XYZ file of C-alpha atoms in Angstrom:
402
model
C -41.917 108.754 123.530
C -44.622 106.718 121.809
C -44.777 107.024 118.009
C -48.224 107.839 116.711
C -49.797 108.758 113.410
C -49.567 112.509 113.984
C -45.852 112.420 114.759
C -45.278 110.157 111.765
C -46.999 112.662 109.503
C -45.126 115.565 111.025
C -41.674 114.050 110.527
C -42.018 112.233 107.212
C -41.164 113.505 103.737
C -42.162 111.940 100.419
C -44.272 109.300 102.167
C -46.177 112.026 103.984
C -47.301 113.538 100.703
C -48.646 110.193 99.596
C -50.344 109.624 102.931
C -52.597 112.639 102.697
C -55.831 111.767 100.866
C -56.364 115.403 99.884
C -53.157 115.405 97.857
C -54.214 112.287 96.029
C -57.622 113.775 95.280
C -56.165 117.077 94.088
C -53.649 115.329 91.859
C -56.427 113.191 90.396
C -58.667 116.234 89.956
C -55.946 118.019 88.002
C -55.273 114.838 86.043
C -58.923 114.659 85.053
C -59.000 118.283 83.992
C -60.928 119.590 86.997
C -59.078 122.584 88.437
C -59.222 123.074 92.168
C -59.491 126.452 93.832
C -56.272 128.439 93.351
C -57.362 131.824 94.651
C -54.827 131.750 97.491
C -51.439 133.408 97.131
C -48.283 131.302 96.891
C -44.824 132.256 98.117
C -41.719 130.483 96.832
C -38.604 131.208 98.904
C -35.098 130.643 97.541
C -32.493 130.657 100.297
C -29.129 131.781 98.864
C -27.008 130.062 101.493
C -23.510 131.140 102.418
C -23.750 134.907 102.321
C -24.285 136.435 98.882
C -21.971 139.269 97.832
C -24.641 141.864 97.163
C -22.041 144.406 96.067
C -21.156 142.284 93.033
C -24.788 141.288 92.507
C -26.424 144.714 92.247
C -23.223 146.562 91.465
C -22.848 150.211 92.634
C -20.500 150.999 89.759
C -20.800 154.786 90.152
C -19.778 154.683 93.830
C -16.141 155.740 94.121
C -15.679 153.190 96.893
C -16.270 150.313 94.467
C -13.023 150.737 92.528
C -11.212 151.611 95.750
C -12.176 148.472 97.677
C -12.493 145.982 94.801
C -9.176 146.034 92.950
C -9.392 142.461 91.603
C -13.086 141.721 92.040
C -14.372 144.897 90.397
C -16.613 144.072 87.461
C -16.005 146.184 84.326
C -18.679 148.844 83.945
C -19.184 148.105 80.247
C -20.157 144.498 81.062
C -22.813 145.361 83.630
C -26.527 145.201 82.844
C -27.418 148.764 83.806
C -30.436 149.389 86.006
C -29.894 153.134 86.227
C -26.999 155.578 86.165
C -25.487 154.272 89.396
C -26.147 150.515 89.738
C -26.346 147.494 87.458
C -26.805 143.720 87.491
C -23.891 141.309 87.483
C -23.334 140.356 83.809
C -24.534 136.777 84.425
C -27.984 137.957 85.541
C -29.469 138.500 82.082
C -32.652 136.648 83.049
C -33.118 138.898 86.087
C -32.586 141.957 83.902
C -35.278 140.646 81.546
C -37.675 140.224 84.479
C -36.993 143.791 85.560
C -37.656 145.039 82.049
C -40.947 143.116 82.081
C -41.915 144.770 85.363
C -41.695 141.513 87.335
C -38.680 142.034 89.619
C -38.331 144.073 92.775
C -34.960 144.570 94.491
C -34.874 145.728 98.105
C -31.510 147.334 98.828
C -29.409 147.282 101.982
C -31.446 144.689 103.883
C -30.132 143.586 107.265
C -30.731 143.950 111.007
C -29.228 145.877 113.951
C -26.001 144.612 115.546
C -25.384 142.074 112.776
C -23.710 138.719 113.346
C -21.082 137.360 110.970
C -21.787 133.779 112.048
C -23.595 131.706 109.425
C -25.621 129.814 112.023
C -26.586 132.824 114.145
C -27.406 135.101 111.236
C -29.439 132.437 109.455
C -31.332 131.720 112.683
C -32.130 135.436 112.939
C -33.411 135.571 109.361
C -35.347 132.326 109.828
C -37.031 133.338 113.080
C -37.291 137.116 112.664
C -35.857 137.364 116.178
C -32.782 139.575 116.481
C -30.169 138.719 119.097
C -27.135 136.529 119.689
C -26.930 132.740 119.671
C -28.370 132.537 123.197
C -31.811 133.701 122.038
C -34.284 130.806 122.052
C -35.668 130.381 118.548
C -38.027 127.436 118.238
C -40.273 128.570 115.377
C -39.706 130.273 112.051
C -41.292 133.329 110.490
C -43.099 131.296 107.830
C -44.190 128.686 110.349
C -45.624 131.391 112.581
C -47.341 132.957 109.579
C -49.016 129.661 108.749
C -50.032 129.227 112.388
C -51.660 132.666 112.258
C -53.404 131.924 108.959
C -55.229 128.866 110.380
C -56.379 127.644 106.980
C -58.740 124.670 106.926
C -57.004 122.285 104.525
C -55.370 118.883 104.680
C -52.582 119.878 102.286
C -49.180 120.704 103.788
C -48.804 124.367 104.732
C -45.153 124.365 103.681
C -43.039 122.136 101.439
C -39.240 122.088 101.338
C -38.104 120.873 97.925
C -34.612 119.453 98.351
C -32.595 116.985 100.377
C -31.527 119.366 103.156
C -32.848 119.387 106.699
C -35.953 121.496 107.153
C -34.893 125.077 107.939
C -36.085 126.849 111.061
C -38.049 129.225 108.830
C -40.766 126.606 108.214
C -40.934 125.148 111.706
C -44.096 125.963 113.638
C -46.348 125.127 116.566
C -49.181 123.444 114.696
C -48.760 123.876 110.921
C -47.541 121.122 108.620
C -44.171 121.201 106.858
C -42.926 118.306 104.742
C -39.848 117.607 102.623
C -39.727 116.354 99.049
C -36.440 115.834 97.204
C -38.130 115.508 93.819
C -41.272 114.070 92.308
C -39.408 110.820 91.729
C -39.485 110.319 95.506
C -43.136 109.422 95.086
C -42.378 106.551 92.713
C -42.497 103.871 95.352
C -42.820 100.160 94.862
C -45.860 98.330 96.127
C -45.037 96.800 99.539
C -44.615 93.027 99.341
C -47.041 92.445 102.190
C -49.284 95.477 101.995
C -52.221 95.322 104.336
C -55.689 96.404 103.210
C -57.344 99.358 104.834
C -59.181 98.325 107.976
C -62.940 98.341 108.204
C -64.607 100.574 110.750
C -64.779 97.608 113.142
C -61.037 97.091 112.833
C -60.020 100.738 113.067
C -59.037 100.556 116.703
C -56.557 97.803 115.858
C -55.013 99.654 112.905
C -51.286 99.437 113.698
C -48.523 101.851 112.718
C -47.070 99.165 110.457
C -50.384 98.872 108.608
C -50.586 102.648 108.394
C -47.135 102.773 106.781
C -48.190 100.099 104.280
C -51.267 102.107 103.362
C -49.119 105.231 103.148
C -46.958 103.516 100.534
C -49.991 102.570 98.484
C -51.369 106.112 98.642
C -47.981 107.488 97.595
C -48.042 105.291 94.501
C -51.503 106.616 93.610
C -50.321 110.199 94.100
C -47.248 109.628 91.946
C -49.262 108.082 89.138
C -51.723 110.994 89.027
C -48.948 113.587 89.227
C -47.004 111.959 86.415
C -50.066 111.880 84.157
C -50.833 115.490 84.981
C -47.255 116.550 84.285
C -47.203 114.776 80.932
C -50.553 116.232 79.928
C -49.754 119.754 81.066
C -46.322 120.190 79.529
C -46.465 122.974 76.971
C -42.740 123.494 76.414
C -42.975 127.247 77.030
C -40.457 127.197 79.871
C -36.956 125.824 79.463
C -35.564 125.054 82.887
C -31.803 125.034 83.397
C -30.356 121.624 84.218
C -29.070 122.834 87.576
C -30.049 121.770 91.073
C -32.036 124.957 91.716
C -33.533 124.711 88.224
C -34.826 121.194 88.887
C -36.194 122.220 92.258
C -38.086 125.153 90.790
C -39.505 122.871 88.106
C -40.701 120.481 90.808
C -42.414 123.345 92.623
C -44.063 124.481 89.400
C -45.393 120.974 88.786
C -46.995 120.860 92.224
C -48.508 124.335 91.854
C -49.969 123.475 88.445
C -51.213 120.116 89.717
C -53.566 121.815 92.142
C -51.682 121.623 95.429
C -53.117 124.128 97.901
C -49.798 124.601 99.700
C -49.067 128.355 100.120
C -45.338 128.117 100.975
C -42.611 126.387 98.985
C -38.958 126.542 100.005
C -35.767 125.745 98.080
C -32.123 126.145 99.049
C -29.265 127.150 96.741
C -25.909 126.693 98.435
C -22.400 127.909 97.631
C -22.368 131.655 98.290
C -19.613 131.553 100.939
C -17.032 132.928 98.496
C -13.885 133.427 100.578
C -11.566 132.596 97.665
C -11.621 132.719 93.863
C -15.008 134.392 93.963
C -15.435 135.597 90.391
C -16.192 132.295 88.571
C -18.259 130.644 91.316
C -20.295 133.764 92.074
C -21.013 134.294 88.391
C -22.269 130.709 88.077
C -24.480 130.942 91.178
C -26.108 134.206 90.109
C -26.772 132.825 86.629
C -28.370 129.696 88.110
C -30.540 131.747 90.474
C -31.549 134.195 87.761
C -32.261 131.600 85.066
C -34.204 129.281 87.399
C -36.375 132.129 88.682
C -37.260 133.337 85.201
C -37.927 129.817 83.881
C -40.258 129.198 86.816
C -42.176 132.441 86.297
C -42.427 131.818 82.536
C -43.862 128.378 83.296
C -46.349 129.790 85.797
C -47.328 132.550 83.349
C -48.108 129.977 80.651
C -50.367 128.190 83.146
C -52.409 131.298 83.934
C -51.307 131.425 87.579
C -48.886 134.331 87.478
C -50.979 136.682 89.616
C -50.939 134.170 92.464
C -47.222 133.412 92.750
C -44.285 135.388 94.150
C -40.633 134.312 94.396
C -38.414 135.685 97.174
C -34.618 135.343 97.229
C -32.520 136.155 100.304
C -29.175 135.412 101.946
C -28.174 135.397 105.615
C -25.736 138.291 105.144
C -23.698 140.099 102.528
C -19.920 140.289 102.229
C -17.279 142.718 103.452
C -16.800 145.744 101.230
C -13.050 145.195 100.820
C -11.896 142.065 99.018
C -9.489 139.742 100.837
C -6.074 138.470 99.733
C -7.547 135.303 98.214
C -9.575 137.091 95.534
C -12.682 136.550 97.592
C -14.728 138.304 100.243
C -15.421 137.618 103.909
C -18.625 137.694 105.953
C -20.341 141.058 105.952
C -23.721 142.538 106.785
C -26.459 143.979 104.567
C -27.430 142.856 101.079
C -30.281 142.810 98.549
C -33.524 140.814 98.754
C -35.294 139.846 95.525
C -39.043 139.626 94.938
C -40.265 138.385 91.576
C -43.711 137.970 90.072
C -46.555 139.754 88.316
C -47.786 141.551 91.434
C -44.491 142.799 92.878
C -43.627 146.479 92.671
C -40.842 146.348 90.131
C -37.580 148.263 90.450
C -35.285 149.300 93.273
C -36.652 149.891 96.769
C -34.729 151.350 99.683
C -31.460 153.219 99.811
C -28.397 151.706 98.174
C -25.692 151.636 100.877
C -22.671 153.819 100.189
C -19.295 152.131 99.956
C -17.655 155.227 101.396
C -19.836 155.360 104.527
C -19.008 152.161 106.379
C -19.259 150.781 109.903
C -16.156 148.775 110.755
C -15.615 148.059 107.077
C -19.194 146.930 106.493
C -22.196 148.388 104.717
C -24.747 150.229 106.792
C -28.172 148.629 106.839
C -30.847 150.780 105.220
C -33.812 148.351 105.381
C -34.744 146.079 108.286
C -35.453 142.556 106.996
C -38.427 142.313 109.352
C -40.134 145.081 107.371
C -39.685 142.981 104.238
C -41.268 140.032 106.065
C -44.130 142.233 107.207
C -44.841 143.217 103.617
C -44.683 139.611 102.438
C -46.943 138.236 105.170
C -49.479 141.067 105.176
C -49.563 142.498 101.652
C -48.938 139.207 99.837
C -50.105 136.337 102.038
C -52.843 138.417 103.671
C -51.897 137.520 107.238
C -52.384 140.654 109.316
C -52.101 139.024 112.736
C -48.336 138.506 112.472
C -46.189 141.430 113.619
C -42.485 140.699 113.140
C -41.123 144.227 112.700
C -40.547 146.755 115.446
C -42.350 149.426 113.408
C -44.894 149.303 110.560
C -43.433 148.861 107.096
C -43.689 151.642 104.525
C -41.892 149.734 101.765
C -44.936 148.994 99.537
C -43.384 145.984 97.813
C -46.540 144.801 96.045
C -49.012 146.423 93.678
C -52.546 146.734 94.959
């Protein structure tokens, strides 16, 4: 297959960002103090990979099944951050509790799908594509990619950016929208090519080779990096203290791009480690603290920049864990779990029915909310894309304030 400019742009990462003139111009505009149009909504997705134990995240401490099934993993009631008289946050989620108190955190309970799979790959593919079924179902595009295809926005900026060093998830793959990958802003700090070719004149355009295009791409990336760095230095107000964790750094990178004037509506970050089959208590506590602290730091930063009404953070995992703990002081693959939505415009508090730990299906929680209804709310009520219909029936969740 012949390599051309379009395929190069579609499969690149940091170089792609530098190659797009619009990104350079927006970075320069922000650097010069001229704000570009930011009326569009922004969604930041945090993928909690591995299968988060929702039972020890939003803890149903008043459910008699909790003490029955969690002999060693049960969290003491007096350490929980109470939400109401029946559930509370894991003690490490102080930042999430603060967001809830500020009216900026929504928690959708019991989210899953019919006939759940306990396979990481299959369940993640289902969540990514919004297509329920076994591993034989053909899933070539993701729910966010399809949403961007339906939006058909006229812009040269990427529709979706994965911030991290992982492979692009199915969720942001599409038919015609642009998704790029950026490990960090330092990826843009590229050295000038030793034999960089000048841009061709109009007479030479037909002879503009891929090698010359790559050289020019490198030069554009350097220009983008320089403008972004100046904008970051000039815009730092110290109001948000990001944790020095991987997810903390990734959220800070996303914030920098949002504040720099990028018109990208979808940002994606992955936090791994939730597959807690053994010795769950310390690792799960650390992961929830990192997720909670990074989310709040990001929203504090966005608030200080005057963009808080335009940004929403969504946290999800491919499945929950089994209700009963295993013999290794951990938990095995389960089914339903909570989804988090954070931001100024989310409907704060608990939504949906908290699954009962005494009413199980083969030892697992019963789903009370179909994840496709959550997606429908996010795409329609938040992103304003009414053409996409992922759920089997209309959502009545009302996850966002009007």
